[in-house]
Amino acid sequence: DDFSSPKLGLHWQWNHNPVDNAWSLTERPGFLRLKTNRVVENLYLAPNTLTQRMEGPTCSGSIVMDLTKMKDGDCAGLAAFNGDSGVLTIKKNGKKLTLEMSEQKVQLEERSKAVTNVDEKVIETIDLTKLVNAKAPKVWLRLDGDFQPRHGDAANFYYSLDGEQWTQIGTKNYRMIFDYRRFFMGSKFAIFNYATKKAGGFVDVDSFTYSVAEK
Protein backbone atom coordinates (compact mmCIF):
# COMPACT_ATOMS: atom_id res chain seq x y z
CA ASP A 1 0.00 0.00 0.00
CA ASP A 2 1.65 3.25 -1.12
CA PHE A 3 -1.18 5.30 0.44
CA SER A 4 -1.82 7.10 -2.84
CA SER A 5 -5.60 6.61 -2.58
CA PRO A 6 -7.66 9.19 -0.66
CA LYS A 7 -9.37 6.28 1.15
CA LEU A 8 -7.96 3.41 3.14
CA GLY A 9 -8.33 -0.04 1.64
CA LEU A 10 -10.71 -2.50 3.27
CA HIS A 11 -7.78 -4.68 4.32
CA TRP A 12 -7.02 -2.12 7.06
CA GLN A 13 -8.70 -2.04 10.47
CA TRP A 14 -8.49 0.58 13.21
CA ASN A 15 -7.84 -0.90 16.62
CA HIS A 16 -10.09 1.76 18.19
CA ASN A 17 -12.83 3.90 16.68
CA PRO A 18 -10.61 6.36 14.79
CA VAL A 19 -10.19 10.00 15.69
CA ASP A 20 -10.82 11.26 12.17
CA ASN A 21 -9.08 14.63 12.51
CA ALA A 22 -5.90 12.92 13.71
CA TRP A 23 -5.07 10.97 10.55
CA SER A 24 -4.96 11.83 6.87
CA LEU A 25 -4.17 10.46 3.43
CA THR A 26 -4.53 13.88 1.76
CA GLU A 27 -2.50 16.36 3.81
CA ARG A 28 0.63 14.88 2.27
CA PRO A 29 -0.47 12.89 -0.79
CA GLY A 30 1.15 9.47 -0.99
CA PHE A 31 1.62 9.23 2.78
CA LEU A 32 -0.41 8.06 5.74
CA ARG A 33 -0.17 10.81 8.36
CA LEU A 34 -0.75 9.71 11.96
CA LYS A 35 -1.10 12.61 14.40
CA THR A 36 -1.06 12.51 18.18
CA ASN A 37 -4.22 14.05 19.61
CA ARG A 38 -4.09 13.17 23.30
CA VAL A 39 -1.52 12.07 25.87
CA VAL A 40 -1.58 8.38 26.82
CA GLU A 41 0.64 6.08 28.85
CA ASN A 42 1.13 3.17 26.47
CA LEU A 43 0.36 1.52 23.14
CA TYR A 44 -2.81 -0.14 24.43
CA LEU A 45 -4.39 3.25 25.14
CA ALA A 46 -3.22 4.84 21.89
CA PRO A 47 -5.89 6.02 19.42
CA ASN A 48 -5.59 5.51 15.66
CA THR A 49 -3.53 2.34 15.68
CA LEU A 50 -3.88 0.95 12.15
CA THR A 51 -3.79 -2.83 11.80
CA GLN A 52 -3.80 -5.51 9.14
CA ARG A 53 -4.14 -9.27 9.45
CA MET A 54 -1.06 -11.46 9.25
CA GLU A 55 -1.20 -14.59 7.09
CA GLY A 56 0.45 -18.01 7.08
CA PRO A 57 2.47 -19.94 6.42
CA THR A 58 4.92 -17.01 6.46
CA CYS A 59 4.54 -13.29 5.83
CA SER A 60 6.47 -10.06 6.04
CA GLY A 61 5.37 -6.46 6.50
CA SER A 62 7.54 -3.33 6.45
CA ILE A 63 7.01 0.40 6.69
CA VAL A 64 9.13 3.46 6.01
CA MET A 65 8.40 6.31 8.40
CA ASP A 66 9.32 10.01 8.20
CA LEU A 67 10.04 11.17 11.77
CA THR A 68 10.62 14.86 11.09
CA LYS A 69 7.60 16.15 13.02
CA MET A 70 7.76 13.92 16.08
CA LYS A 71 7.61 15.83 19.36
CA ASP A 72 9.34 15.19 22.67
CA GLY A 73 7.75 12.13 24.28
CA ASP A 74 6.25 10.73 21.06
CA CYS A 75 6.35 6.98 20.35
CA ALA A 76 5.83 5.56 16.85
CA GLY A 77 6.44 2.24 15.20
CA LEU A 78 5.33 -1.23 14.13
CA ALA A 79 4.08 -4.13 16.24
CA ALA A 80 2.99 -7.74 16.17
CA PHE A 81 -0.11 -6.66 18.04
CA ASN A 82 -2.40 -8.52 20.42
CA GLY A 83 -2.82 -8.89 24.18
CA ASP A 84 0.82 -9.99 24.13
CA SER A 85 2.78 -7.90 21.61
CA GLY A 86 6.26 -7.70 20.16
CA VAL A 87 6.85 -4.00 19.50
CA LEU A 88 9.32 -1.84 17.56
CA THR A 89 9.08 1.69 19.01
CA ILE A 90 10.89 4.81 17.86
CA LYS A 91 10.99 7.26 20.78
CA LYS A 92 11.70 10.99 20.70
CA ASN A 93 13.31 12.33 23.88
CA GLY A 94 14.35 15.93 23.45
CA LYS A 95 16.59 15.83 20.39
CA LYS A 96 17.39 12.16 20.86
CA LEU A 97 15.86 9.36 18.78
CA THR A 98 15.99 5.75 19.94
CA LEU A 99 14.59 2.48 18.62
CA GLU A 100 13.42 -0.14 21.09
CA MET A 101 12.28 -3.71 20.63
CA SER A 102 10.08 -4.68 23.58
CA GLU A 103 7.70 -7.38 24.72
CA GLN A 104 4.44 -5.96 26.07
CA LYS A 105 1.57 -7.71 27.84
CA VAL A 106 -1.71 -6.01 28.74
CA GLN A 107 -4.01 -6.79 31.64
CA LEU A 108 -7.70 -5.88 31.41
CA GLU A 109 -10.49 -5.48 33.91
CA GLU A 110 -12.69 -8.51 33.40
CA ARG A 111 -16.09 -6.84 32.99
CA SER A 112 -15.31 -3.46 31.41
CA LYS A 113 -12.14 -4.60 29.57
CA ALA A 114 -10.44 -1.38 30.69
CA VAL A 115 -6.64 -1.46 30.65
CA THR A 116 -5.40 -1.98 34.21
CA ASN A 117 -1.70 -2.60 33.58
CA VAL A 118 0.87 -3.10 30.84
CA ASP A 119 3.99 -5.14 31.57
CA GLU A 120 6.80 -3.99 29.28
CA LYS A 121 10.18 -5.66 28.91
CA VAL A 122 12.68 -3.78 26.73
CA ILE A 123 14.91 -6.32 24.97
CA GLU A 124 17.20 -4.06 22.92
CA THR A 125 17.70 -0.33 22.35
CA ILE A 126 19.46 1.40 19.43
CA ASP A 127 20.45 5.09 19.53
CA LEU A 128 19.39 6.47 16.14
CA THR A 129 20.34 10.09 16.81
CA LYS A 130 23.60 10.06 14.85
CA LEU A 131 22.52 7.37 12.39
CA VAL A 132 19.70 9.27 10.67
CA ASN A 133 19.58 12.59 8.83
CA ALA A 134 18.84 15.11 11.59
CA LYS A 135 16.87 17.38 9.23
CA ALA A 136 14.82 14.61 7.62
CA PRO A 137 15.03 11.48 9.80
CA LYS A 138 13.62 8.36 8.14
CA VAL A 139 13.62 4.75 9.35
CA TRP A 140 12.41 1.45 7.87
CA LEU A 141 10.88 -1.15 10.20
CA ARG A 142 10.05 -4.77 9.33
CA LEU A 143 8.26 -7.66 10.99
CA ASP A 144 8.38 -11.24 9.70
CA GLY A 145 5.78 -13.76 10.85
CA ASP A 146 6.15 -17.56 10.67
CA PHE A 147 3.03 -19.61 11.38
CA GLN A 148 4.33 -22.99 10.27
CA PRO A 149 3.41 -25.64 12.88
CA ARG A 150 6.97 -26.54 13.73
CA HIS A 151 7.91 -22.89 14.32
CA GLY A 152 5.18 -22.02 16.81
CA ASP A 153 3.87 -18.67 15.54
CA ALA A 154 7.18 -16.79 15.62
CA ALA A 155 7.87 -13.13 14.89
CA ASN A 156 11.23 -11.55 14.08
CA PHE A 157 11.98 -7.83 13.99
CA TYR A 158 14.30 -5.71 11.82
CA TYR A 159 15.22 -2.11 11.06
CA SER A 160 17.00 -0.40 8.20
CA LEU A 161 18.42 3.04 7.48
CA ASP A 162 18.19 2.70 3.69
CA GLY A 163 15.45 0.15 2.99
CA GLU A 164 17.97 -2.33 1.59
CA GLN A 165 20.22 -3.59 4.38
CA TRP A 166 18.29 -4.92 7.37
CA THR A 167 19.51 -5.52 10.93
CA GLN A 168 17.68 -7.86 13.28
CA ILE A 169 16.81 -6.41 16.67
CA GLY A 170 15.50 -7.77 19.95
CA THR A 171 13.89 -11.12 20.58
CA LYS A 172 14.53 -13.82 18.01
CA ASN A 173 11.47 -15.96 17.27
CA TYR A 174 9.19 -14.00 19.57
CA ARG A 175 6.25 -16.25 20.41
CA MET A 176 2.96 -14.74 19.25
CA ILE A 177 -0.02 -15.85 21.36
CA PHE A 178 -3.25 -16.97 19.70
CA ASP A 179 -5.52 -15.17 22.15
CA TYR A 180 -9.23 -14.34 21.82
CA ARG A 181 -9.92 -13.42 25.46
CA ARG A 182 -8.53 -9.87 25.43
CA PHE A 183 -8.69 -8.51 21.88
CA PHE A 184 -8.87 -10.72 18.81
CA MET A 185 -7.70 -14.07 17.53
CA GLY A 186 -4.21 -14.03 16.07
CA SER A 187 -1.66 -11.20 15.89
CA LYS A 188 -1.87 -8.26 13.49
CA PHE A 189 0.59 -5.86 11.97
CA ALA A 190 0.01 -2.55 13.76
CA ILE A 191 1.25 0.92 12.79
CA PHE A 192 1.05 3.41 15.66
CA ASN A 193 1.95 6.88 16.89
CA TYR A 194 1.09 8.27 20.31
CA ALA A 195 2.15 11.06 22.67
CA THR A 196 3.30 10.59 26.26
CA LYS A 197 4.02 14.27 27.01
CA LYS A 198 2.26 16.66 24.61
CA ALA A 199 -0.09 16.16 21.67
CA GLY A 200 0.45 17.73 18.27
CA GLY A 201 3.27 15.78 16.66
CA PHE A 202 2.89 13.45 13.70
CA VAL A 203 4.68 10.88 11.56
CA ASP A 204 4.27 10.23 7.84
CA VAL A 205 4.25 6.62 6.68
CA ASP A 206 5.37 6.45 3.05
CA SER A 207 4.37 2.85 2.39
CA PHE A 208 3.46 -0.53 3.83
CA THR A 209 5.06 -3.38 1.89
CA TYR A 210 3.54 -6.81 2.42
CA SER A 211 4.45 -10.24 1.14
CA VAL A 212 3.21 -13.74 1.91
CA ALA A 213 4.68 -17.12 1.00
CA GLU A 214 2.99 -19.41 -1.48
CA LYS A 215 0.67 -21.87 0.28
XYZ file of C-alpha atoms in Angstrom:
215
model
C 0.000 0.000 0.000
C 1.648 3.250 -1.125
C -1.182 5.301 0.437
C -1.819 7.096 -2.841
C -5.595 6.611 -2.584
C -7.664 9.194 -0.663
C -9.373 6.283 1.148
C -7.960 3.408 3.142
C -8.329 -0.045 1.636
C -10.711 -2.502 3.266
C -7.776 -4.684 4.320
C -7.017 -2.124 7.056
C -8.704 -2.042 10.469
C -8.488 0.580 13.205
C -7.839 -0.901 16.625
C -10.095 1.759 18.186
C -12.830 3.902 16.676
C -10.609 6.355 14.793
C -10.192 10.003 15.686
C -10.822 11.264 12.173
C -9.080 14.625 12.512
C -5.901 12.917 13.710
C -5.066 10.966 10.554
C -4.961 11.826 6.872
C -4.170 10.461 3.430
C -4.530 13.878 1.759
C -2.501 16.361 3.809
C 0.633 14.876 2.266
C -0.465 12.894 -0.792
C 1.145 9.469 -0.993
C 1.616 9.230 2.777
C -0.411 8.064 5.737
C -0.170 10.811 8.358
C -0.753 9.712 11.955
C -1.104 12.605 14.404
C -1.064 12.506 18.181
C -4.223 14.055 19.608
C -4.089 13.174 23.303
C -1.522 12.069 25.868
C -1.583 8.378 26.824
C 0.640 6.083 28.852
C 1.128 3.171 26.471
C 0.364 1.517 23.140
C -2.810 -0.136 24.429
C -4.389 3.251 25.135
C -3.224 4.839 21.886
C -5.888 6.023 19.424
C -5.590 5.511 15.663
C -3.526 2.342 15.676
C -3.875 0.950 12.154
C -3.791 -2.830 11.803
C -3.796 -5.510 9.137
C -4.144 -9.271 9.454
C -1.061 -11.463 9.250
C -1.199 -14.593 7.087
C 0.447 -18.006 7.082
C 2.468 -19.940 6.422
C 4.922 -17.007 6.456
C 4.541 -13.293 5.831
C 6.474 -10.061 6.035
C 5.374 -6.457 6.498
C 7.538 -3.332 6.454
C 7.008 0.403 6.688
C 9.128 3.463 6.012
C 8.402 6.308 8.401
C 9.321 10.008 8.204
C 10.036 11.170 11.770
C 10.619 14.858 11.086
C 7.602 16.148 13.017
C 7.764 13.922 16.075
C 7.609 15.829 19.364
C 9.336 15.192 22.669
C 7.745 12.127 24.280
C 6.246 10.728 21.065
C 6.350 6.976 20.348
C 5.831 5.559 16.855
C 6.437 2.241 15.204
C 5.327 -1.228 14.129
C 4.083 -4.132 16.244
C 2.985 -7.739 16.167
C -0.110 -6.664 18.044
C -2.400 -8.524 20.422
C -2.822 -8.886 24.179
C 0.818 -9.993 24.129
C 2.777 -7.901 21.611
C 6.261 -7.696 20.163
C 6.850 -4.000 19.496
C 9.318 -1.835 17.562
C 9.085 1.686 19.012
C 10.890 4.814 17.860
C 10.989 7.258 20.781
C 11.701 10.995 20.698
C 13.313 12.327 23.880
C 14.355 15.927 23.447
C 16.589 15.833 20.389
C 17.392 12.163 20.857
C 15.859 9.362 18.782
C 15.988 5.752 19.942
C 14.594 2.480 18.618
C 13.421 -0.137 21.095
C 12.282 -3.706 20.632
C 10.079 -4.678 23.576
C 7.705 -7.384 24.719
C 4.441 -5.962 26.072
C 1.571 -7.709 27.840
C -1.712 -6.009 28.737
C -4.007 -6.793 31.636
C -7.701 -5.885 31.409
C -10.494 -5.478 33.907
C -12.695 -8.514 33.398
C -16.086 -6.838 32.989
C -15.313 -3.461 31.409
C -12.145 -4.599 29.574
C -10.443 -1.382 30.693
C -6.641 -1.464 30.651
C -5.404 -1.979 34.207
C -1.696 -2.600 33.580
C 0.873 -3.101 30.842
C 3.985 -5.143 31.574
C 6.799 -3.994 29.276
C 10.184 -5.658 28.912
C 12.677 -3.778 26.730
C 14.912 -6.317 24.968
C 17.201 -4.057 22.924
C 17.698 -0.327 22.346
C 19.464 1.402 19.435
C 20.451 5.092 19.533
C 19.390 6.470 16.135
C 20.336 10.093 16.806
C 23.599 10.062 14.855
C 22.520 7.367 12.386
C 19.702 9.266 10.665
C 19.580 12.586 8.834
C 18.845 15.109 11.589
C 16.871 17.375 9.230
C 14.824 14.605 7.616
C 15.029 11.475 9.796
C 13.620 8.361 8.138
C 13.621 4.747 9.347
C 12.409 1.446 7.870
C 10.878 -1.152 10.199
C 10.047 -4.767 9.334
C 8.255 -7.658 10.987
C 8.377 -11.240 9.701
C 5.775 -13.760 10.850
C 6.154 -17.555 10.671
C 3.030 -19.609 11.380
C 4.331 -22.989 10.274
C 3.409 -25.640 12.882
C 6.974 -26.536 13.733
C 7.913 -22.887 14.324
C 5.177 -22.022 16.813
C 3.866 -18.667 15.535
C 7.178 -16.791 15.622
C 7.867 -13.125 14.885
C 11.229 -11.550 14.080
C 11.985 -7.834 13.986
C 14.298 -5.713 11.817
C 15.219 -2.114 11.063
C 17.005 -0.397 8.197
C 18.415 3.044 7.484
C 18.194 2.701 3.691
C 15.454 0.148 2.991
C 17.965 -2.333 1.594
C 20.216 -3.589 4.382
C 18.293 -4.925 7.370
C 19.508 -5.524 10.927
C 17.675 -7.861 13.281
C 16.807 -6.406 16.674
C 15.496 -7.770 19.949
C 13.889 -11.123 20.576
C 14.528 -13.819 18.007
C 11.469 -15.963 17.269
C 9.189 -14.000 19.571
C 6.247 -16.249 20.405
C 2.960 -14.742 19.252
C -0.020 -15.849 21.357
C -3.254 -16.970 19.703
C -5.524 -15.167 22.149
C -9.228 -14.342 21.821
C -9.923 -13.416 25.464
C -8.534 -9.866 25.430
C -8.694 -8.514 21.881
C -8.873 -10.719 18.811
C -7.699 -14.074 17.529
C -4.211 -14.027 16.067
C -1.661 -11.203 15.886
C -1.875 -8.259 13.491
C 0.588 -5.865 11.968
C 0.007 -2.550 13.761
C 1.249 0.921 12.794
C 1.049 3.408 15.663
C 1.954 6.878 16.890
C 1.090 8.271 20.310
C 2.155 11.057 22.670
C 3.304 10.590 26.261
C 4.023 14.271 27.005
C 2.264 16.656 24.612
C -0.092 16.157 21.669
C 0.453 17.732 18.270
C 3.271 15.777 16.662
C 2.889 13.445 13.697
C 4.677 10.877 11.563
C 4.272 10.231 7.839
C 4.246 6.618 6.677
C 5.372 6.450 3.054
C 4.366 2.850 2.387
C 3.455 -0.528 3.826
C 5.060 -3.378 1.891
C 3.541 -6.812 2.419
C 4.450 -10.245 1.144
C 3.211 -13.737 1.909
C 4.683 -17.116 0.998
C 2.991 -19.412 -1.480
C 0.671 -21.871 0.282
